[in-house]
Amino acid sequence: MKTKIRIATTSLGGCFGCHMSLLDLDERLIPLAELIEFDRSPLTDIEHCTNCDIGLIEGGVCNSENVHVLREFRKNCKILVAVGACAITGGLPAMRNFIPLEECLAESYLRGIGVENAQIPNDLELPLLLDKVRPLHEVVKVDYFLPGCPPSAEVFWTFLNDLIAGREPSLPYECVHYD
Amino acid sequence: MTKTIHIDGNTIPFKEGQTIIEAATAAGIYIPHLCHHPEFTAHGSCKLCTVNVNGRNCSACTFAAMEGQEVLNNSQELKADRQKITQMLFVEGNHFCPSCEKTGNCQLQAVAYHLNMLDSHFPHFYSHRELDASHAEVIIDHNRCIFCTLCVRASDEHDGKAVFAISGRGINKHLIINSESGLLKDTNIEATDLAAHICPTGAILIKHTGYQVPIGERTYDHQHIDQISLAVEQTDEN
């Protein structure tokens, strides 16, 4: 049996929309499953990734945990892919970048509608927020980018098939969208 | 005898006084651009129309066509330069395409699609810019302004109103509005003005019209900007 391509996936400051779009491959997931297997991913519940061929990351870098996860992926994935608008530009979560962090927290946790016993969450378990949301390429080297909000299933299909076949991935015009 | 230049080896006729981009457009050759518009005085600021003329790079929208010029337009090197320029335009402003009404109809985005730009490469500035929604019909979101001055020129040269101007230099450059309050509501701009429609990005928008055409069915969702641009600008010239 041929060794399967090992893929890890995660969502940092993302909405899992890119993961949902991957699942939009529908029946094409069946032939794809013959070629790939998942390592760390919300689809497997494996907690840490080890020696993967491809890492797919959606979402921007919002907090300290995101930085750790991103570095773990970079260390363990031969090819790291920024998936979707948030991973590439910071995306909608980065729209908080224009508001001081303290004000963001106060608006949500102190002044928010219906908030009782108002306080800024400060448990040691909680990752600290970064002052600004950052795209992946500002933290680690990223090998490929799949734009879109989300990238369509066709984008995943084209990209993964190119990579698996050993071709330099290339997206046709119809596959390149930022929205 | 007709005077000619060569663009990527093709012989292109030109009329005295034409710029390289004008001669190219007339001959059906697309040179990427954002700040150039056939109706208005050339501005030469976006630098996307950078071509190589007799070994030197220059802006095709400001450089006069002259007999015998050897112009490179479609080289890999120029495509890479133009992609970097587009990436710089993206990171300097705040272009969140998924939340922009102009997405799919945006020329900045369309040029990026045309150049197969998949990432922003540079660190994002995330500079703080204002939004002016004071006017009843026209909204201006400075986050998306690329300082092409098309609104400035359209308001000056076409609408005869001088609603806009550029102030400041370098990184402090910004679009200003000609009213005492600095707000759009205190100007005489109207939704029918060319200046309100000419923005190549989503910086100036007409209110209440943003989603009349659904995302996915918009101009550049399926068509390259080169074909659209040539069709529009060749009609303009005739």
mmCIF file with all atom_site columns, N, CA and C in Angstrom, chain B residues 56-101:
data_model
loop_
_atom_site.group_PDB
_atom_site.id
_atom_site.type_symbol
_atom_site.label_atom_id
_atom_site.label_alt_id
_atom_site.label_comp_id
_atom_site.label_asym_id
_atom_site.label_entity_id
_atom_site.label_seq_id
_atom_site.pdbx_PDB_ins_code
_atom_site.Cartn_x
_atom_site.Cartn_y
_atom_site.Cartn_z
_atom_site.occupancy
_atom_site.B_iso_or_equiv
_atom_site.pdbx_formal_charge
_atom_site.auth_seq_id
_atom_site.auth_comp_id
_atom_site.auth_asym_id
_atom_site.auth_atom_id
_atom_site.pdbx_PDB_model_num
ATOM 1   N N  . ARG B 1 56  ? 14.473  51.065 -19.912 1.00 0.00 ? 56  ARG B N  1
ATOM 2   C CA . ARG B 1 56  ? 14.186  51.741 -18.640 1.00 0.00 ? 56  ARG B CA 1
ATOM 3   C C  . ARG B 1 56  ? 12.711  51.613 -18.286 1.00 0.00 ? 56  ARG B C  1
ATOM 4   N N  . ASN B 1 57  ? 12.426  51.486 -16.980 1.00 0.00 ? 57  ASN B N  1
ATOM 5   C CA . ASN B 1 57  ? 11.033  51.400 -16.544 1.00 0.00 ? 57  ASN B CA 1
ATOM 6   C C  . ASN B 1 57  ? 10.412  52.791 -16.467 1.00 0.00 ? 57  ASN B C  1
ATOM 7   N N  . CYS B 1 58  ? 9.175   52.919 -16.922 1.00 0.00 ? 58  CYS B N  1
ATOM 8   C CA . CYS B 1 58  ? 8.467   54.188 -16.790 1.00 0.00 ? 58  CYS B CA 1
ATOM 9   C C  . CYS B 1 58  ? 6.959   53.928 -16.795 1.00 0.00 ? 58  CYS B C  1
ATOM 10  N N  . SER B 1 59  ? 6.181   54.946 -16.436 1.00 0.00 ? 59  SER B N  1
ATOM 11  C CA . SER B 1 59  ? 4.728   54.789 -16.390 1.00 0.00 ? 59  SER B CA 1
ATOM 12  C C  . SER B 1 59  ? 4.148   55.004 -17.786 1.00 0.00 ? 59  SER B C  1
ATOM 13  N N  . ALA B 1 60  ? 3.434   54.000 -18.269 1.00 0.00 ? 60  ALA B N  1
ATOM 14  C CA . ALA B 1 60  ? 2.881   54.074 -19.633 1.00 0.00 ? 60  ALA B CA 1
ATOM 15  C C  . ALA B 1 60  ? 1.819   55.162 -19.752 1.00 0.00 ? 60  ALA B C  1
ATOM 16  N N  . CYS B 1 61  ? 1.227   55.580 -18.614 1.00 0.00 ? 61  CYS B N  1
ATOM 17  C CA . CYS B 1 61  ? 0.139   56.574 -18.685 1.00 0.00 ? 61  CYS B CA 1
ATOM 18  C C  . CYS B 1 61  ? 0.663   57.998 -18.783 1.00 0.00 ? 61  CYS B C  1
ATOM 19  N N  . THR B 1 62  ? 1.950   58.199 -18.477 1.00 0.00 ? 62  THR B N  1
ATOM 20  C CA . THR B 1 62  ? 2.500   59.565 -18.564 1.00 0.00 ? 62  THR B CA 1
ATOM 21  C C  . THR B 1 62  ? 3.585   59.685 -19.636 1.00 0.00 ? 62  THR B C  1
ATOM 22  N N  . PHE B 1 63  ? 4.090   58.559 -20.116 1.00 0.00 ? 63  PHE B N  1
ATOM 23  C CA . PHE B 1 63  ? 5.223   58.581 -21.050 1.00 0.00 ? 63  PHE B CA 1
ATOM 24  C C  . PHE B 1 63  ? 4.707   58.643 -22.483 1.00 0.00 ? 63  PHE B C  1
ATOM 25  N N  . ALA B 1 64  ? 5.165   59.634 -23.227 1.00 0.00 ? 64  ALA B N  1
ATOM 26  C CA . ALA B 1 64  ? 4.699   59.814 -24.599 1.00 0.00 ? 64  ALA B CA 1
ATOM 27  C C  . ALA B 1 64  ? 5.223   58.702 -25.507 1.00 0.00 ? 64  ALA B C  1
ATOM 28  N N  . ALA B 1 65  ? 4.352   58.258 -26.399 1.00 0.00 ? 65  ALA B N  1
ATOM 29  C CA . ALA B 1 65  ? 4.800   57.308 -27.424 1.00 0.00 ? 65  ALA B CA 1
ATOM 30  C C  . ALA B 1 65  ? 5.700   58.056 -28.396 1.00 0.00 ? 65  ALA B C  1
ATOM 31  N N  . MET B 1 66  ? 6.844   57.448 -28.707 1.00 0.00 ? 66  MET B N  1
ATOM 32  C CA . MET B 1 66  ? 7.775   58.081 -29.650 1.00 0.00 ? 66  MET B CA 1
ATOM 33  C C  . MET B 1 66  ? 8.293   57.037 -30.625 1.00 0.00 ? 66  MET B C  1
ATOM 34  N N  . GLU B 1 67  ? 8.500   57.493 -31.853 1.00 0.00 ? 67  GLU B N  1
ATOM 35  C CA . GLU B 1 67  ? 8.898   56.623 -32.957 1.00 0.00 ? 67  GLU B CA 1
ATOM 36  C C  . GLU B 1 67  ? 9.981   55.605 -32.559 1.00 0.00 ? 67  GLU B C  1
ATOM 37  N N  . GLY B 1 68  ? 9.665   54.332 -32.836 1.00 0.00 ? 68  GLY B N  1
ATOM 38  C CA . GLY B 1 68  ? 10.676  53.287 -32.689 1.00 0.00 ? 68  GLY B CA 1
ATOM 39  C C  . GLY B 1 68  ? 10.898  52.759 -31.282 1.00 0.00 ? 68  GLY B C  1
ATOM 40  N N  . GLN B 1 69  ? 10.079  53.203 -30.311 1.00 0.00 ? 69  GLN B N  1
ATOM 41  C CA . GLN B 1 69  ? 10.290  52.710 -28.943 1.00 0.00 ? 69  GLN B CA 1
ATOM 42  C C  . GLN B 1 69  ? 10.107  51.192 -28.878 1.00 0.00 ? 69  GLN B C  1
ATOM 43  N N  . GLU B 1 70  ? 10.980  50.541 -28.116 1.00 0.00 ? 70  GLU B N  1
ATOM 44  C CA . GLU B 1 70  ? 10.819  49.117 -27.832 1.00 0.00 ? 70  GLU B CA 1
ATOM 45  C C  . GLU B 1 70  ? 10.227  48.999 -26.434 1.00 0.00 ? 70  GLU B C  1
ATOM 46  N N  . VAL B 1 71  ? 8.957   48.615 -26.366 1.00 0.00 ? 71  VAL B N  1
ATOM 47  C CA . VAL B 1 71  ? 8.262   48.568 -25.073 1.00 0.00 ? 71  VAL B CA 1
ATOM 48  C C  . VAL B 1 71  ? 8.024   47.117 -24.654 1.00 0.00 ? 71  VAL B C  1
ATOM 49  N N  . LEU B 1 72  ? 8.395   46.807 -23.424 1.00 0.00 ? 72  LEU B N  1
ATOM 50  C CA . LEU B 1 72  ? 8.042   45.503 -22.855 1.00 0.00 ? 72  LEU B CA 1
ATOM 51  C C  . LEU B 1 72  ? 6.863   45.707 -21.924 1.00 0.00 ? 72  LEU B C  1
ATOM 52  N N  . ASN B 1 73  ? 5.828   44.900 -22.091 1.00 0.00 ? 73  ASN B N  1
ATOM 53  C CA . ASN B 1 73  ? 4.648   45.013 -21.241 1.00 0.00 ? 73  ASN B CA 1
ATOM 54  C C  . ASN B 1 73  ? 4.366   43.709 -20.506 1.00 0.00 ? 73  ASN B C  1
ATOM 55  N N  . ASN B 1 74  ? 4.537   42.588 -21.216 1.00 0.00 ? 74  ASN B N  1
ATOM 56  C CA . ASN B 1 74  ? 4.130   41.303 -20.638 1.00 0.00 ? 74  ASN B CA 1
ATOM 57  C C  . ASN B 1 74  ? 5.283   40.438 -20.166 1.00 0.00 ? 74  ASN B C  1
ATOM 58  N N  . SER B 1 75  ? 6.340   41.031 -19.621 1.00 0.00 ? 75  SER B N  1
ATOM 59  C CA . SER B 1 75  ? 7.446   40.188 -19.165 1.00 0.00 ? 75  SER B CA 1
ATOM 60  C C  . SER B 1 75  ? 7.158   39.652 -17.769 1.00 0.00 ? 75  SER B C  1
ATOM 61  N N  . GLN B 1 76  ? 7.783   38.552 -17.429 1.00 0.00 ? 76  GLN B N  1
ATOM 62  C CA . GLN B 1 76  ? 7.635   37.959 -16.093 1.00 0.00 ? 76  GLN B CA 1
ATOM 63  C C  . GLN B 1 76  ? 8.083   38.955 -15.016 1.00 0.00 ? 76  GLN B C  1
ATOM 64  N N  . GLU B 1 77  ? 9.152   39.690 -15.344 1.00 0.00 ? 77  GLU B N  1
ATOM 65  C CA . GLU B 1 77  ? 9.706   40.651 -14.391 1.00 0.00 ? 77  GLU B CA 1
ATOM 66  C C  . GLU B 1 77  ? 8.693   41.763 -14.079 1.00 0.00 ? 77  GLU B C  1
ATOM 67  N N  . LEU B 1 78  ? 8.051   42.292 -15.134 1.00 0.00 ? 78  LEU B N  1
ATOM 68  C CA . LEU B 1 78  ? 7.067   43.358 -14.926 1.00 0.00 ? 78  LEU B CA 1
ATOM 69  C C  . LEU B 1 78  ? 5.844   42.840 -14.189 1.00 0.00 ? 78  LEU B C  1
ATOM 70  N N  . LYS B 1 79  ? 5.463   41.595 -14.500 1.00 0.00 ? 79  LYS B N  1
ATOM 71  C CA . LYS B 1 79  ? 4.312   41.009 -13.794 1.00 0.00 ? 79  LYS B CA 1
ATOM 72  C C  . LYS B 1 79  ? 4.643   40.915 -12.304 1.00 0.00 ? 79  LYS B C  1
ATOM 73  N N  . ALA B 1 80  ? 5.873   40.495 -11.991 1.00 0.00 ? 80  ALA B N  1
ATOM 74  C CA . ALA B 1 80  ? 6.281   40.388 -10.588 1.00 0.00 ? 80  ALA B CA 1
ATOM 75  C C  . ALA B 1 80  ? 6.303   41.770 -9.926  1.00 0.00 ? 80  ALA B C  1
ATOM 76  N N  . ASP B 1 81  ? 6.811   42.777 -10.641 1.00 0.00 ? 81  ASP B N  1
ATOM 77  C CA . ASP B 1 81  ? 6.819   44.148 -10.101 1.00 0.00 ? 81  ASP B CA 1
ATOM 78  C C  . ASP B 1 81  ? 5.391   44.620 -9.826  1.00 0.00 ? 81  ASP B C  1
ATOM 79  N N  . ARG B 1 82  ? 4.508   44.380 -10.785 1.00 0.00 ? 82  ARG B N  1
ATOM 80  C CA . ARG B 1 82  ? 3.122   44.844 -10.637 1.00 0.00 ? 82  ARG B CA 1
ATOM 81  C C  . ARG B 1 82  ? 2.421   44.126 -9.491  1.00 0.00 ? 82  ARG B C  1
ATOM 82  N N  . GLN B 1 83  ? 2.773   42.850 -9.316  1.00 0.00 ? 83  GLN B N  1
ATOM 83  C CA . GLN B 1 83  ? 2.178   42.121 -8.196  1.00 0.00 ? 83  GLN B CA 1
ATOM 84  C C  . GLN B 1 83  ? 2.637   42.722 -6.868  1.00 0.00 ? 83  GLN B C  1
ATOM 85  N N  . LYS B 1 84  ? 3.903   43.063 -6.788  1.00 0.00 ? 84  LYS B N  1
ATOM 86  C CA . LYS B 1 84  ? 4.427   43.669 -5.550  1.00 0.00 ? 84  LYS B CA 1
ATOM 87  C C  . LYS B 1 84  ? 3.764   45.029 -5.305  1.00 0.00 ? 84  LYS B C  1
ATOM 88  N N  . ILE B 1 85  ? 3.585   45.802 -6.367  1.00 0.00 ? 85  ILE B N  1
ATOM 89  C CA . ILE B 1 85  ? 2.939   47.113 -6.235  1.00 0.00 ? 85  ILE B CA 1
ATOM 90  C C  . ILE B 1 85  ? 1.507   46.935 -5.712  1.00 0.00 ? 85  ILE B C  1
ATOM 91  N N  . THR B 1 86  ? 0.804   45.953 -6.270  1.00 0.00 ? 86  THR B N  1
ATOM 92  C CA . THR B 1 86  ? -0.583  45.693 -5.838  1.00 0.00 ? 86  THR B CA 1
ATOM 93  C C  . THR B 1 86  ? -0.604  45.245 -4.383  1.00 0.00 ? 86  THR B C  1
ATOM 94  N N  . GLN B 1 87  ? 0.348   44.388 -4.008  1.00 0.00 ? 87  GLN B N  1
ATOM 95  C CA . GLN B 1 87  ? 0.414   43.946 -2.616  1.00 0.00 ? 87  GLN B CA 1
ATOM 96  C C  . GLN B 1 87  ? 0.654   45.136 -1.681  1.00 0.00 ? 87  GLN B C  1
ATOM 97  N N  . MET B 1 88  ? 1.488   46.075 -2.124  1.00 0.00 ? 88  MET B N  1
ATOM 98  C CA . MET B 1 88  ? 1.754   47.263 -1.300  1.00 0.00 ? 88  MET B CA 1
ATOM 99  C C  . MET B 1 88  ? 0.489   48.107 -1.145  1.00 0.00 ? 88  MET B C  1
ATOM 100 N N  . LEU B 1 89  ? -0.292  48.200 -2.222  1.00 0.00 ? 89  LEU B N  1
ATOM 101 C CA . LEU B 1 89  ? -1.555  48.947 -2.126  1.00 0.00 ? 89  LEU B CA 1
ATOM 102 C C  . LEU B 1 89  ? -2.485  48.271 -1.122  1.00 0.00 ? 89  LEU B C  1
ATOM 103 N N  . PHE B 1 90  ? -2.490  46.946 -1.127  1.00 0.00 ? 90  PHE B N  1
ATOM 104 C CA . PHE B 1 90  ? -3.366  46.216 -0.202  1.00 0.00 ? 90  PHE B CA 1
ATOM 105 C C  . PHE B 1 90  ? -2.943  46.402 1.256   1.00 0.00 ? 90  PHE B C  1
ATOM 106 N N  . VAL B 1 91  ? -1.646  46.316 1.547   1.00 0.00 ? 91  VAL B N  1
ATOM 107 C CA . VAL B 1 91  ? -1.233  46.378 2.957   1.00 0.00 ? 91  VAL B CA 1
ATOM 108 C C  . VAL B 1 91  ? -1.216  47.811 3.496   1.00 0.00 ? 91  VAL B C  1
ATOM 109 N N  . GLU B 1 92  ? -1.139  48.796 2.600   1.00 0.00 ? 92  GLU B N  1
ATOM 110 C CA . GLU B 1 92  ? -1.101  50.183 3.070   1.00 0.00 ? 92  GLU B CA 1
ATOM 111 C C  . GLU B 1 92  ? -2.477  50.626 3.580   1.00 0.00 ? 92  GLU B C  1
ATOM 112 N N  . GLY B 1 93  ? -3.512  50.188 2.889   1.00 0.00 ? 93  GLY B N  1
ATOM 113 C CA . GLY B 1 93  ? -4.874  50.493 3.344   1.00 0.00 ? 93  GLY B CA 1
ATOM 114 C C  . GLY B 1 93  ? -5.430  49.332 4.132   1.00 0.00 ? 93  GLY B C  1
ATOM 115 N N  . ASN B 1 94  ? -6.735  49.351 4.331   1.00 0.00 ? 94  ASN B N  1
ATOM 116 C CA . ASN B 1 94  ? -7.380  48.226 5.009   1.00 0.00 ? 94  ASN B CA 1
ATOM 117 C C  . ASN B 1 94  ? -8.443  47.661 4.075   1.00 0.00 ? 94  ASN B C  1
ATOM 118 N N  . HIS B 1 95  ? -8.035  46.639 3.321   1.00 0.00 ? 95  HIS B N  1
ATOM 119 C CA . HIS B 1 95  ? -8.916  46.097 2.287   1.00 0.00 ? 95  HIS B CA 1
ATOM 120 C C  . HIS B 1 95  ? -9.448  44.743 2.735   1.00 0.00 ? 95  HIS B C  1
ATOM 121 N N  . PHE B 1 96  ? -10.555 44.770 3.467   1.00 0.00 ? 96  PHE B N  1
ATOM 122 C CA . PHE B 1 96  ? -11.178 43.534 3.927   1.00 0.00 ? 96  PHE B CA 1
ATOM 123 C C  . PHE B 1 96  ? -12.266 43.142 2.927   1.00 0.00 ? 96  PHE B C  1
ATOM 124 N N  . CYS B 1 97  ? -11.831 42.493 1.854   1.00 0.00 ? 97  CYS B N  1
ATOM 125 C CA . CYS B 1 97  ? -12.765 42.191 0.759   1.00 0.00 ? 97  CYS B CA 1
ATOM 126 C C  . CYS B 1 97  ? -14.050 41.493 1.219   1.00 0.00 ? 97  CYS B C  1
ATOM 127 N N  . PRO B 1 98  ? -13.991 40.508 2.135   1.00 0.00 ? 98  PRO B N  1
ATOM 128 C CA . PRO B 1 98  ? -15.235 39.824 2.478   1.00 0.00 ? 98  PRO B CA 1
ATOM 129 C C  . PRO B 1 98  ? -16.308 40.757 3.056   1.00 0.00 ? 98  PRO B C  1
ATOM 130 N N  . SER B 1 99  ? -15.896 41.898 3.615   1.00 0.00 ? 99  SER B N  1
ATOM 131 C CA . SER B 1 99  ? -16.912 42.775 4.204   1.00 0.00 ? 99  SER B CA 1
ATOM 132 C C  . SER B 1 99  ? -17.108 44.048 3.392   1.00 0.00 ? 99  SER B C  1
ATOM 133 N N  . CYS B 1 100 ? -16.596 44.078 2.164   1.00 0.00 ? 100 CYS B N  1
ATOM 134 C CA . CYS B 1 100 ? -16.698 45.289 1.340   1.00 0.00 ? 100 CYS B CA 1
ATOM 135 C C  . CYS B 1 100 ? -17.807 45.140 0.299   1.00 0.00 ? 100 CYS B C  1
ATOM 136 N N  . GLU B 1 101 ? -18.656 46.173 0.218   1.00 0.00 ? 101 GLU B N  1
ATOM 137 C CA . GLU B 1 101 ? -19.758 46.149 -0.752  1.00 0.00 ? 101 GLU B CA 1
ATOM 138 C C  . GLU B 1 101 ? -19.268 46.081 -2.191  1.00 0.00 ? 101 GLU B C  1
#
